Every structure is written in C-alpha cells, then in structure tokens.
Coordinates of C-alpha atoms and ligand atoms in Angstrom, one line a residue:
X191 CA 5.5 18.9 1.9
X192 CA 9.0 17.6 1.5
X193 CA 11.8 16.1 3.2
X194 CA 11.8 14.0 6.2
X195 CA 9.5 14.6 9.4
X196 CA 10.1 14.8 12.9
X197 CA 7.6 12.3 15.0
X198 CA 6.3 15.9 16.3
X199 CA 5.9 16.9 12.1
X200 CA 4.0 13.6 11.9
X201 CA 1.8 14.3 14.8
X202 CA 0.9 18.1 13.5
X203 CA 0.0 17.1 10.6
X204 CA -2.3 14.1 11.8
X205 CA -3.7 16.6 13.7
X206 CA -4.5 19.0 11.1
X207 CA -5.8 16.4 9.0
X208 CA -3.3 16.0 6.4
X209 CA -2.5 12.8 7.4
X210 CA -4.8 10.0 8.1
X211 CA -2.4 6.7 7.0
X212 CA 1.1 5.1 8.2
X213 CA 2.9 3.0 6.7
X214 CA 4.3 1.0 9.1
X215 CA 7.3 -1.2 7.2
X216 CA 10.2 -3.2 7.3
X217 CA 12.7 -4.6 4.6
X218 CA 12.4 -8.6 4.2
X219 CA 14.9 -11.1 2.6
X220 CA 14.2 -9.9 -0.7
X221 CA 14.3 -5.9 -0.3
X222 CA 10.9 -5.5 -0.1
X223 CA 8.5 -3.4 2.1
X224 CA 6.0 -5.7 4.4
X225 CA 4.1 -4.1 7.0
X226 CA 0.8 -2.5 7.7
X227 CA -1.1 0.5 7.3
X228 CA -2.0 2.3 10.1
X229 CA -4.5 4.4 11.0
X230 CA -2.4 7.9 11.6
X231 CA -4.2 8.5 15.1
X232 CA -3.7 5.3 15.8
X233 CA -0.6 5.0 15.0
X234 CA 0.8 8.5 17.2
X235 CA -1.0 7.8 20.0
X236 CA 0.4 3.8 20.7
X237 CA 2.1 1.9 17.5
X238 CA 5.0 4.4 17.5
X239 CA 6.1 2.3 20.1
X240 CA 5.8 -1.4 18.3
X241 CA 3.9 -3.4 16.6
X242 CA 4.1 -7.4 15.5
X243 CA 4.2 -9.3 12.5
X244 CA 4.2 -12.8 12.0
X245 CA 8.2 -14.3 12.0
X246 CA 7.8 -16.2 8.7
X247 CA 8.6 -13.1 6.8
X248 CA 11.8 -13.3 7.6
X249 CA 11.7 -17.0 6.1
X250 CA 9.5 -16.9 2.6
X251 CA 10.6 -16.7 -0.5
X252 CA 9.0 -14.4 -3.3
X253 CA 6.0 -16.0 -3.6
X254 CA 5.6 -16.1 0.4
X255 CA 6.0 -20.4 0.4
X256 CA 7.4 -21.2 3.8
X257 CA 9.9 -23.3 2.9
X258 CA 11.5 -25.7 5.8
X259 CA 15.2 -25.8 7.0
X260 CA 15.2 -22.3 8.8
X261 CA 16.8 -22.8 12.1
X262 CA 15.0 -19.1 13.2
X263 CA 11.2 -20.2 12.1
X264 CA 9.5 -23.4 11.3
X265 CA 5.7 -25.0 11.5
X266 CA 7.2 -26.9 14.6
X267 CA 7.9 -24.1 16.5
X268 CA 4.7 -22.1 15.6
X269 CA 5.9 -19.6 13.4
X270 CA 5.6 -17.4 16.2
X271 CA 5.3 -13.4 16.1
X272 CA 8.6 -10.6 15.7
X273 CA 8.1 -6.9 16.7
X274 CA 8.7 -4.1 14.4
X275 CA 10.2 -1.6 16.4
X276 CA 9.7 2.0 14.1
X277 CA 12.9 4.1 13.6
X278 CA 11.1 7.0 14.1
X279 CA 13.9 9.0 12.2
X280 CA 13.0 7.6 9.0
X281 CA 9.4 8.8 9.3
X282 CA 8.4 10.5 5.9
X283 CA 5.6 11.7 3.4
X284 CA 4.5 9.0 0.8
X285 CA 3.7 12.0 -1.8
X286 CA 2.5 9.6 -4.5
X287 CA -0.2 8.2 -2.0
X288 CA -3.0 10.7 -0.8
X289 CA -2.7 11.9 3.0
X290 CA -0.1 8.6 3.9
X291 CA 3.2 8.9 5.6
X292 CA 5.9 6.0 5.9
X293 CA 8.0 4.5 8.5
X294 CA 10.5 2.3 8.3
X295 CA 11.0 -0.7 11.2
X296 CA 13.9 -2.7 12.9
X297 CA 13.0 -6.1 13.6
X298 CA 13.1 -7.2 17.0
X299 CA 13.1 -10.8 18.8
X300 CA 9.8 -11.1 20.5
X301 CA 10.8 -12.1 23.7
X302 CA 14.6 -10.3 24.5
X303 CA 14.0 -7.3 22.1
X304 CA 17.3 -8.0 20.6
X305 CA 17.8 -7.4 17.0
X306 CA 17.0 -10.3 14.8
X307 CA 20.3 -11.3 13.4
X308 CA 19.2 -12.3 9.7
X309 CA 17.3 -9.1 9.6
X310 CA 18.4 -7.5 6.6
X311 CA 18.4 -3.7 8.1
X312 CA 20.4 -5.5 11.2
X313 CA 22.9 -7.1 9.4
X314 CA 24.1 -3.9 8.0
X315 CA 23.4 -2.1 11.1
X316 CA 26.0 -4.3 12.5
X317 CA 29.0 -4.0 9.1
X318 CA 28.5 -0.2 10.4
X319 CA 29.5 -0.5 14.0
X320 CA 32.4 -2.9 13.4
X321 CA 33.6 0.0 10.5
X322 CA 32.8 2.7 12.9
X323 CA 35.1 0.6 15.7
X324 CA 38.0 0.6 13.0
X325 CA 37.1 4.8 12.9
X326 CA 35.5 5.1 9.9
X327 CA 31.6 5.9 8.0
X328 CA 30.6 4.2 4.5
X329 CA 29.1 6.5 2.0
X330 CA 27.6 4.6 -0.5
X331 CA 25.4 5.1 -3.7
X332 CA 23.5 2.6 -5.1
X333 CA 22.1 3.0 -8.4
X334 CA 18.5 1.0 -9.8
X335 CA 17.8 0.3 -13.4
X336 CA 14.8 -1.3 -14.2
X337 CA 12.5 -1.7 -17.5
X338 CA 9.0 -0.1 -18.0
X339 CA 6.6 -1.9 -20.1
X340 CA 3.7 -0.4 -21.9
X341 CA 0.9 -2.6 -20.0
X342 CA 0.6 -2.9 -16.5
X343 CA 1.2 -5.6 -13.6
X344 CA -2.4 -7.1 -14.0
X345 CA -2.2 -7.5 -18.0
X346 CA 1.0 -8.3 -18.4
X347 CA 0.3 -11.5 -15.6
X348 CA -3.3 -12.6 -17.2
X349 CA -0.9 -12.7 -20.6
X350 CA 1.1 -15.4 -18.7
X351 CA 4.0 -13.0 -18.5
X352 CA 4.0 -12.7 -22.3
X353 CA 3.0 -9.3 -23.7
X354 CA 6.8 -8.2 -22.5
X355 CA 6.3 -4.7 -25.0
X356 CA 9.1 -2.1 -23.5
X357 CA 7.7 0.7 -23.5
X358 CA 10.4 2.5 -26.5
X359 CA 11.0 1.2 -29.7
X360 CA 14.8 1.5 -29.5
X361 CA 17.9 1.4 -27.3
X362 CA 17.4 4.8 -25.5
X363 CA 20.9 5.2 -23.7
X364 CA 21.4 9.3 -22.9
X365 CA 18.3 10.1 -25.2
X366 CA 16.4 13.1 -24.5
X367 CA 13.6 12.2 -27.2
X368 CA 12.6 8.7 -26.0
X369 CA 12.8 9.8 -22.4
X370 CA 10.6 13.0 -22.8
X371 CA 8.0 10.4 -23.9
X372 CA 8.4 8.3 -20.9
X373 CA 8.2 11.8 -18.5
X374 CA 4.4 10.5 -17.5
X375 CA 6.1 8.1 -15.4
X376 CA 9.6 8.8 -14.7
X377 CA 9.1 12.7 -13.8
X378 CA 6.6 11.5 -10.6
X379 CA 9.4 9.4 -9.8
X380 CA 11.8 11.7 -9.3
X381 CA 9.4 14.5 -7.9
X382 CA 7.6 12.2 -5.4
X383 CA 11.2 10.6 -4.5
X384 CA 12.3 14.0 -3.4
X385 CA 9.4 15.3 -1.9
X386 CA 9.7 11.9 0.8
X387 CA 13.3 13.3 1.1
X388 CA 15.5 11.2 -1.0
X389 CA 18.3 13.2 -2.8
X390 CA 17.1 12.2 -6.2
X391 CA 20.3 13.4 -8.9
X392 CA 18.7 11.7 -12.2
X393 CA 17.3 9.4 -14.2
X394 CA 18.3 8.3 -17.6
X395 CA 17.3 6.2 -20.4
X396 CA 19.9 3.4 -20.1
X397 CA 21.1 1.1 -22.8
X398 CA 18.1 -0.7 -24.2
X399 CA 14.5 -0.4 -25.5
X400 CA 12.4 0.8 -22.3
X401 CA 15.1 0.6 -19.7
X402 CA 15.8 3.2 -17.7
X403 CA 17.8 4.1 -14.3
X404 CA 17.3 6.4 -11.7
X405 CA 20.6 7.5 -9.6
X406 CA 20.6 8.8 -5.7
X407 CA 23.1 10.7 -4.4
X408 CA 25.3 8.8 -2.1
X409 CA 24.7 8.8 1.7
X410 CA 25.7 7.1 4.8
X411 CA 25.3 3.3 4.0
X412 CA 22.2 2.7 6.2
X413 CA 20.3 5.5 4.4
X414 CA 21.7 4.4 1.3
X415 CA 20.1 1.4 1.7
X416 CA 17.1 3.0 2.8
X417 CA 16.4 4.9 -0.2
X418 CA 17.6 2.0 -2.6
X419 CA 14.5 0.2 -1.3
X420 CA 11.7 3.0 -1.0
X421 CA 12.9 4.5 -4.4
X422 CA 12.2 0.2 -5.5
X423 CA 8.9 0.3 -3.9
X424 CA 7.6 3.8 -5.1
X425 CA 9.3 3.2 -9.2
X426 CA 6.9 -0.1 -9.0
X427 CA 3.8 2.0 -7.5
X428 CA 4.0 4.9 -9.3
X429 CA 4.4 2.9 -12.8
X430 CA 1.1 1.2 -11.5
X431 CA -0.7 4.5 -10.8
X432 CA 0.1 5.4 -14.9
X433 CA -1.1 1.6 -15.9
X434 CA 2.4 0.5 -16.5
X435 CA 4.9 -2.4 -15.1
X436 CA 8.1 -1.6 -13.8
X437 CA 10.5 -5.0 -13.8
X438 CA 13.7 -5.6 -11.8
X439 CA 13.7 -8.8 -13.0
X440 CA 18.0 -8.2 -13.8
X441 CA 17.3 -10.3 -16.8
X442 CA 13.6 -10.2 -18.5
X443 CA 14.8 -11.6 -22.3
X444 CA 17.3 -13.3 -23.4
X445 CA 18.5 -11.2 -26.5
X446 CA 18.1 -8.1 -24.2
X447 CA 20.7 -6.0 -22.2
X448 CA 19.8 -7.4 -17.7
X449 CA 19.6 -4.7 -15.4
X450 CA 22.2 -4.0 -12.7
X451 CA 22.6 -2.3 -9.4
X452 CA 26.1 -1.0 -9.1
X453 CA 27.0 0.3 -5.9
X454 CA 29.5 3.3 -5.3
X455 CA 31.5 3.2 -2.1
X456 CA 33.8 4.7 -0.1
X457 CA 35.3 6.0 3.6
X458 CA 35.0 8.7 5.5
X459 CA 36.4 10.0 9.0
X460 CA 34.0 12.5 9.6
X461 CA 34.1 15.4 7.0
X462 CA 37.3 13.8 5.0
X463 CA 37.6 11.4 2.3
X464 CA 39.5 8.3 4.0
X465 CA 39.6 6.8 0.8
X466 CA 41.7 10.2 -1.0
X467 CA 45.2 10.6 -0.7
X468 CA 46.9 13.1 -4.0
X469 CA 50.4 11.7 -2.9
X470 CA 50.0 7.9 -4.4
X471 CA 48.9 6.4 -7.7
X472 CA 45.3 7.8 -8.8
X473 CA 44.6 9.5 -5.7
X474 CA 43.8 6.5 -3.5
X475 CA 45.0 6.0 0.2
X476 CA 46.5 2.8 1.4
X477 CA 43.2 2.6 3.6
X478 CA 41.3 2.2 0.0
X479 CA 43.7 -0.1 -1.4
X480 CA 43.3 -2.6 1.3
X481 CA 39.4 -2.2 1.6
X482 CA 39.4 -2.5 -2.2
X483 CA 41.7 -5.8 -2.2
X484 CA 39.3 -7.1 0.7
X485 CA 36.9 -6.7 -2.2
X486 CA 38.3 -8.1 -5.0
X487 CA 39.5 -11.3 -3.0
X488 CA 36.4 -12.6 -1.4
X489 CA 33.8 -11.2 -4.0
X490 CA 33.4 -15.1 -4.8
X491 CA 32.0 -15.7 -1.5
X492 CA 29.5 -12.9 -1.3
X493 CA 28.3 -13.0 -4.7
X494 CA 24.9 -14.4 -3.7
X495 CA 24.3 -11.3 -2.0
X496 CA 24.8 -9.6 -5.5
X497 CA 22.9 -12.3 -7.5
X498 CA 20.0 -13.8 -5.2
X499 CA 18.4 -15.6 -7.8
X500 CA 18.3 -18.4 -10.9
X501 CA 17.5 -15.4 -12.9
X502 CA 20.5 -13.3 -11.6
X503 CA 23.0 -15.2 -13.1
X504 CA 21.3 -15.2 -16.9
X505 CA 22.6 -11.4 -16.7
X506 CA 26.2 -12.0 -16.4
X507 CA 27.2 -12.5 -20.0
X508 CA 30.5 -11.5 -22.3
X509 CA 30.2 -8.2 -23.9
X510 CA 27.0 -6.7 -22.4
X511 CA 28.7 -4.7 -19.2
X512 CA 27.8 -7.4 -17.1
X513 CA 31.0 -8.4 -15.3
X514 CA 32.0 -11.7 -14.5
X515 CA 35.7 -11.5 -13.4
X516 CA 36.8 -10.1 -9.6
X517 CA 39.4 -7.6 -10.8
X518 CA 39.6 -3.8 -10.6
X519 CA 40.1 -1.3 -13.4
X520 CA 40.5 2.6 -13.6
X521 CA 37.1 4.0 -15.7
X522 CA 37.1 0.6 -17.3
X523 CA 33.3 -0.8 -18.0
X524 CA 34.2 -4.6 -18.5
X525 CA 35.8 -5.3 -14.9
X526 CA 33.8 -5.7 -11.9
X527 CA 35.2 -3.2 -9.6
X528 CA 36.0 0.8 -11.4
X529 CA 37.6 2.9 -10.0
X530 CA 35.8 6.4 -10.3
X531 CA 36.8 10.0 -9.3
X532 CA 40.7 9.2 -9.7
X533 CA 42.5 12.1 -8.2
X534 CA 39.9 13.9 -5.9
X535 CA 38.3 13.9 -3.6
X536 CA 35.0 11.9 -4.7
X537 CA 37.7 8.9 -5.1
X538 CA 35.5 5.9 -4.8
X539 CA 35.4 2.1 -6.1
X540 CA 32.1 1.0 -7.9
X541 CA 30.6 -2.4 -7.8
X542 CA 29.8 -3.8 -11.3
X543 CA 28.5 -6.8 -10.5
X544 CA 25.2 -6.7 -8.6
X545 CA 21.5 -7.1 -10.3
X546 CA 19.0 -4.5 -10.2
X547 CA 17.5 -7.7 -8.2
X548 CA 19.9 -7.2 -5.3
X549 CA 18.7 -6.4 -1.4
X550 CA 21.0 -3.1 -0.8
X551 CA 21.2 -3.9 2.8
X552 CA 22.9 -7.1 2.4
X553 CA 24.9 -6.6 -0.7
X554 CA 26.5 -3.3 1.1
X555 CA 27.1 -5.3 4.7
X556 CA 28.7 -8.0 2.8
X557 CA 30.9 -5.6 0.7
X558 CA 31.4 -3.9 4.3
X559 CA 32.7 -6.7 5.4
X560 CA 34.9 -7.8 3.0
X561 CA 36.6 -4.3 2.9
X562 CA 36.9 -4.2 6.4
X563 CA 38.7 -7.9 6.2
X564 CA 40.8 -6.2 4.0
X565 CA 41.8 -3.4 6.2
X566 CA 41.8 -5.8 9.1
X567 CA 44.7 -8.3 7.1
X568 CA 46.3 -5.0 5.2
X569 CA 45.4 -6.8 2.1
X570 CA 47.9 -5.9 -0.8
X571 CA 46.3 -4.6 -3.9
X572 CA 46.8 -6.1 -7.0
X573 CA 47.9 -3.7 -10.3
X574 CA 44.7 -2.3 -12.3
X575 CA 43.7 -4.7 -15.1
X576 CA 43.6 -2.9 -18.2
X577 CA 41.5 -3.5 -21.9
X578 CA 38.7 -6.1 -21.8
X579 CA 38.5 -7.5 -19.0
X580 CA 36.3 -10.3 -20.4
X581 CA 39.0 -11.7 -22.7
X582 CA 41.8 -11.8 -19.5
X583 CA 42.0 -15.2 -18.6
X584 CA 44.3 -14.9 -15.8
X585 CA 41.5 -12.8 -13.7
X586 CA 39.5 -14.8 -11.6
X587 CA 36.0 -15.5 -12.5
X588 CA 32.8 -14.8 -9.8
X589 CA 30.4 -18.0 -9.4
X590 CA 28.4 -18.3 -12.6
X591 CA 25.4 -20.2 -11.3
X592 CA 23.4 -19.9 -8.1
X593 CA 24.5 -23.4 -7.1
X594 CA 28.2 -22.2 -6.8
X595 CA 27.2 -19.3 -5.6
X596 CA 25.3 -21.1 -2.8
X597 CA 28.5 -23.3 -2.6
X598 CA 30.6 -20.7 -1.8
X599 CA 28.6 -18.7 0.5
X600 CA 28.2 -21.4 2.8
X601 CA 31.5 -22.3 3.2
X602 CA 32.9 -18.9 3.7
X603 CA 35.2 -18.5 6.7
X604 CA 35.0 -14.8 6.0
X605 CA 31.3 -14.5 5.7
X606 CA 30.7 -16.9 8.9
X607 CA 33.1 -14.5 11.0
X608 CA 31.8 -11.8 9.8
X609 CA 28.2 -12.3 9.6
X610 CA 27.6 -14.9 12.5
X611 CA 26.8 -18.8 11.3
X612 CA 23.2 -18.0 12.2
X613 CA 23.0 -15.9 9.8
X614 CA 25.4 -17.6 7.2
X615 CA 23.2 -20.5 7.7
X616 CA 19.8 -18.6 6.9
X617 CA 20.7 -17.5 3.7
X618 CA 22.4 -20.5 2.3
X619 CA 18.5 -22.4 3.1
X620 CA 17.1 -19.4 1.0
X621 CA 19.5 -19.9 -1.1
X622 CA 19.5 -23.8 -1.8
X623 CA 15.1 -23.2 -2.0
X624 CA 15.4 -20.8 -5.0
X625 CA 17.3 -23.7 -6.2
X626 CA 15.3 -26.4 -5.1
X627 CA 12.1 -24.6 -6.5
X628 CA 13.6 -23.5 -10.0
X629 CA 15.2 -27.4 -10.2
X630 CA 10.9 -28.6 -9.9
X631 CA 10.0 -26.6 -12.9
X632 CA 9.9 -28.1 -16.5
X633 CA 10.6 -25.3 -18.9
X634 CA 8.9 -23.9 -21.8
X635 CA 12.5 -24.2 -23.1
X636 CA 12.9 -27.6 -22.6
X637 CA 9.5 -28.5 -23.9
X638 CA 9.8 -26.6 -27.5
X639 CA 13.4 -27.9 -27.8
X640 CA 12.8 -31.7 -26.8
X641 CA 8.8 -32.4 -27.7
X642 CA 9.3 -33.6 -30.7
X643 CA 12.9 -34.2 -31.4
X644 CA 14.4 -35.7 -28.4
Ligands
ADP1096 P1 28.4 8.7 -13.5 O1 28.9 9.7 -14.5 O2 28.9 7.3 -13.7 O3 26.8 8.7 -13.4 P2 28.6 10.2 -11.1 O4 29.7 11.1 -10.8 O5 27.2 10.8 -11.4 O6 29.0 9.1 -12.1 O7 28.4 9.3 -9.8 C1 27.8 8.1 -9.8 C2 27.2 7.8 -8.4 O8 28.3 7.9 -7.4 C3 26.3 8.9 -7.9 O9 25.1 8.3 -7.5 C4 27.0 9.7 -6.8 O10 26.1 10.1 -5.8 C5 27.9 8.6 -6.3 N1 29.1 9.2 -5.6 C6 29.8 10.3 -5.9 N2 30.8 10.5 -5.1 C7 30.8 9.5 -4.2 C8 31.5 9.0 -3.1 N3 32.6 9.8 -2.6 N4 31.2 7.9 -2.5 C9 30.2 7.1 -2.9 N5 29.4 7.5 -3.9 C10 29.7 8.6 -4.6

C-alpha cells in the first residue's frame, strides 16, 4: 500500500475491509492536525462531503485556552461551528496506524462556504493564485529537525519536563554509527512517510546529541506544506509507538544547538526553472533577484511567521547557524537567505531563519508574498554578503523578541495588502497572547537567581 489514493482507492479498500478509519483533518494556527476519526463506511458513504468542527480552533493557542480579542470567534458570539470541507485529493494510507487512512480538510465559513480567511491552508492557497496570476508555480522544500529523547511524552511530562536525556551521547552530525542506533525509530519514519506518499529523500543525524532531520523532496508549495505537517504529526506518533518523545520545541536547552526549519524555494513556469538563467551572475534570472530582494527587505515584517513563539526567539544566537541578519549569501551558513544550486538548474534561495516550530503554510505564503512584492516593485538586489555574516554590522538585523516581532507584523503595509487586515489582525491577537501568557509566568530562572540574593 503506497502512495496517494483515489476517493474510488479509498472506497475499495473500505470495502474489502482493509480500511475501517478516516482521519478526517485540518491544519490549525499552530501546524497541527485537529479533526476526527471516522468510521471508513461512514465516512464514503456521507462525510466526504463535510463535516463540522467547532470555530475556536482557529482561535486557541497550544494549550487550547480561548483567549479573547479574535474579531472571527469569541464567547459573545457563541463560538459557533466551521465546516471542514475534505480535499479528497490528499486522501492517503496512515501506514503507521492499523487499517486508517487520512484526509486532509479546507476550512469553510459555516454559512457562505467561503474559505475562512485566517485558515492557514487558505492563506497559502491564496499567495498561490496571486503567483499563478503573475504566471508562475512555487516549488518549495521544507526541511524538519527535531530531537528524540530516550523517554517518552508521558514520562518525560510526569518528570515536570525534566528528564530532557537525548537519546545519543554526542553531537551526531552525518554519523552513520549513532544513527544506525536510532534506526528503531527513524527507519519507520521514513518507510511509513513514503508509503502515505511523501517523497521522503533522507534523514540525518544533525548537529547535536539526539537531533536529527528528515528532508522531503521539494514540491508544489501547497503539497509542500502538506507533507511538512503530516511528516510533523507522524515523526511525533511514530516516536510514541517506540516509547520515545520527539520535540520541535526550536530551542529545548539553553547550552544546546535549537532546531530549524529552512525552507528551499523557487519558480517555475511550467516544466522550466524561472528562477535559472546561465547568462547572469550565479545562474539566477532577474525574476529570482527581485523575488529574492522582496525577501530580504520585508523579512522583518514576517518574521513571526518564522518564529511564533517566546521560545522561537531563544534559537537565534551568534555562532550556532541560527541567523539573525536579512541578507543573502552564496553557500554561506551564517546569513539568513543561501543561495544553493548556483549555476543550474536546481538554482534556488533557502530560508535560514525559520524554527522547526514554524506552521509551513504560513511561513511559505508570507515568503510568497514578499517575493511576489518583490517582483511586483522590481526590487533591486543587493550584492551577496560574504564571510560571517554575524560579525557584519552594516546588515540589518530580523526582530529578536516576539514583542518586536509582533510590533512589526502588525504594522506591515506589505503584510496587510497582501494578506487582508482580517487576517493581519488575527495573528497579531495570537501573537500578543503568547506574549501576554509567557509575561504571567514567574520563572524557575528568576526564582534560583533572585530567592535569596535579590
Ligand atoms: P543539502 O545538501 O543542503 O541537503 P540538497 O541538494 O539535498 O541540499 O537540497 C536540499 C533541499 O532542497 C532538498 O529537500 C531538495 O528537495 C530541495 N530542492 C532541490 N532543488 C530545489 C528547487 N529547485 N526548488 C526548491 N527546493 C529544491
């Protein structure tokens, strides 16, 4: 069983018996699947069509508080229901479940069927069409790290979060020995992964005790995004099934290396590489050079899509390949945009800066957007920065907390024309209540540094 499957593979093999569970699932705020499991029969017979699910999920934050100050949702207005509509061409096995398939949902307005606007899948959907108006198709790769822990979700939580053991003893960067010992894990992964039809490359140990990353090859932005969040989803099941806890927490210790998600992107017209031209410097068309300065210039303003969190921000640090300034590079680690595949055709820019905490939809829309803005105004390119990037004080820094972040998200022209002020609006409340939330808590930090010696 592998691949993708036709609503007609789906209802043979209910039939036959070999699937008796759907799940039924949409992407929230956060990147996460919510949804319900269907009954199979139940679900080919009526729930292809729609189901419901309550509108606050569009409005929580990660521990599913409903805070106030959405415009969309509130107590006062009910929190009333949304439909999940299923995209029945994104309907797949779930190998690592027994007899389960998956299918992923748009969220519609209960009443006009409309897409919801601040619906994460929806907001891309919509960077896509104003690309494709311009005459061109993202490709896009995301790639995840994450860190495996030798207990599980349930042990590591009674602990109070504090038996954090990796599960290697070292940094295990490109090592074949470390990683063959994590294969109880990491080979279902990648087996599974491909099975439901994602085009799995690799995974690697990555550069510090028990970290690891998994890479997908790229793809149209919408499935890109797709398979960023079931590869999320079935990394943190499948560690569960072998009694281990997957984090993508971007920065879990202090002393140790975060976790990042870079993303890989570039333009297509059809079968050719928009973004490849051999006659100019490193191969890259004037159509790359004006997405990629659209980029660089408003990177400050959709950093919170890169970096949704207090935590996100504890990642970003000198010296760990973490970047915190918005200039480019050619194969150069420390900047936060690389150029990779210089002279050919795979010619692409990468994304440094996102967390492995990142929602792929909206981080991609609002990198969309910005390299549309930069098409749209013919944005001139600035010359590569060279050496490390880190120690170049005339590049321009990205926010460094969530505060400016949230500052400069809500006043973003760019964002706000792009986007929609609805949907500017949303974000900046989740925003401000990560902030609000993490500003209520005393920290062991605080305590052991002040308790007895302030
Ligand atoms: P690395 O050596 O850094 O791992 P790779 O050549 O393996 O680099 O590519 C990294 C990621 O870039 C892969 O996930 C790959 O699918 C993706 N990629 C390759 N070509 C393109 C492209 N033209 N557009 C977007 N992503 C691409």
């Amino acid at each position: 069983m592998t691949g993708k499957l036709t609503f007609d593979d789906l209802k043979s093999r209910v039939k036959d018996g070999l699937i008796d569970t759907v799940l039924t699932v949409f992407v929230d705020m956060q990147g996460r699947l919510m949804g319900k499991r269907f009954h199979a029969v139940n679900f080919v017979e009526t729930s292809f069509k729609e189901t419901h699910c309550c509108n606050y999920l569009l409005a929580t934050d990660l521990e599913m508080a409903t805070p106030d100050g959405y415009a969309s949702t509130s107590w006062q207005s009910g929190y009333g229901d949304y439909i999940m509509a299923p995209d029945l061409d994104t309907i797949r096995p779930v190998p690592w479940l027994d007899g389960t398939a998956m299918v992923l949902c748009d969220v519609l307005d209960h009443h006009t069927h409309a897409p919801v606007p601040h619906s994460p899948r929806a907001i891309l959907k919509t960077q896509i069409e104003r690309l494709e108006a311009l005459g061109f198709q993202a490709k896009m790769a995301t790639e995840l790290e994450f860190f495996l822990f030798e207990k599980s979700f349930e042990d590591i939580r009674k602990s109070g979060f504090r038996d954090l053991d990796p599960i290697s003893g070292y940094n295990e960067d490109y090592h074949i020995l470390q990683t063959t010992k994590e294969e109880g894990v990491m080979r279902p992964i990648r087996n599974h992964l491909f099975a439901a039809g994602l085009p799995i490359e690799n995974s690697k140990g990555e550069a510090e005790a028990g970290q690891e990353e998994l890479n997908i090859r790229y793809a149209p932005a919408l499935d890109c995004a797709d398979h960023h969040s079931i590869a999320k989803h079935a990394i943190k099941e499948i560690a569960w099934q072998h009694g281990h806890a997957a984090t993508f927490l971007p920065k879990w210790h202090k002393d140790r290396v975060g976790s990042s998600s870079h993303v890989h992107q570039s333009l297509w017209k059809g079968q050719e590489p928009a973004f490849a031209d051999p006659s100019r410097p490193h191969g890259m068309s004037q159509i790359m050079e004006h997405y990629m300065a659209g980029l660089i210039k408003y990177a400050p303003d959709y950093t919170y899509f890169l970096a949704p969190y207090v935590n996100s921000y504890k990642r970003f640090a000198k010296g760990t390949f973490a970047p915190t300034k918005t200039v480019w590079s050619v194969d150069n680690r420390t900047a936060g945009f690389r150029l990779c595949g210089e002279n050919t055709k795979g010619v692409r820019v990468e994304c440094r800066i996102g967390g492995s905490d990142l929602n792929p939809y909206l981080a991609q829309a609002a990198m969309l957007a910005a390299g549309i803005k930069g098409i749209e105004d013919a944005l001139e390119l600035a010359p590569a920065t060279t050496g490390d990037v880190y120690e170049d004080a005339n590049a321009a820094d990205i926010p460094q907390t969530l505060r400016a972040a949230t500052e400069t998200l809500r006043g973003s022209a760019f964002l706000r024309h792009a986007f929609g002020d609805d949907v500017v609006d949303h974000y900046t409340r989740a925003a401000e209540w990560e902030q609000e939330e993490f500003d209520r808590v005393v920290t062991d930090w605080e305590i052991a540094r002040g308790f007895e010696r302030a």
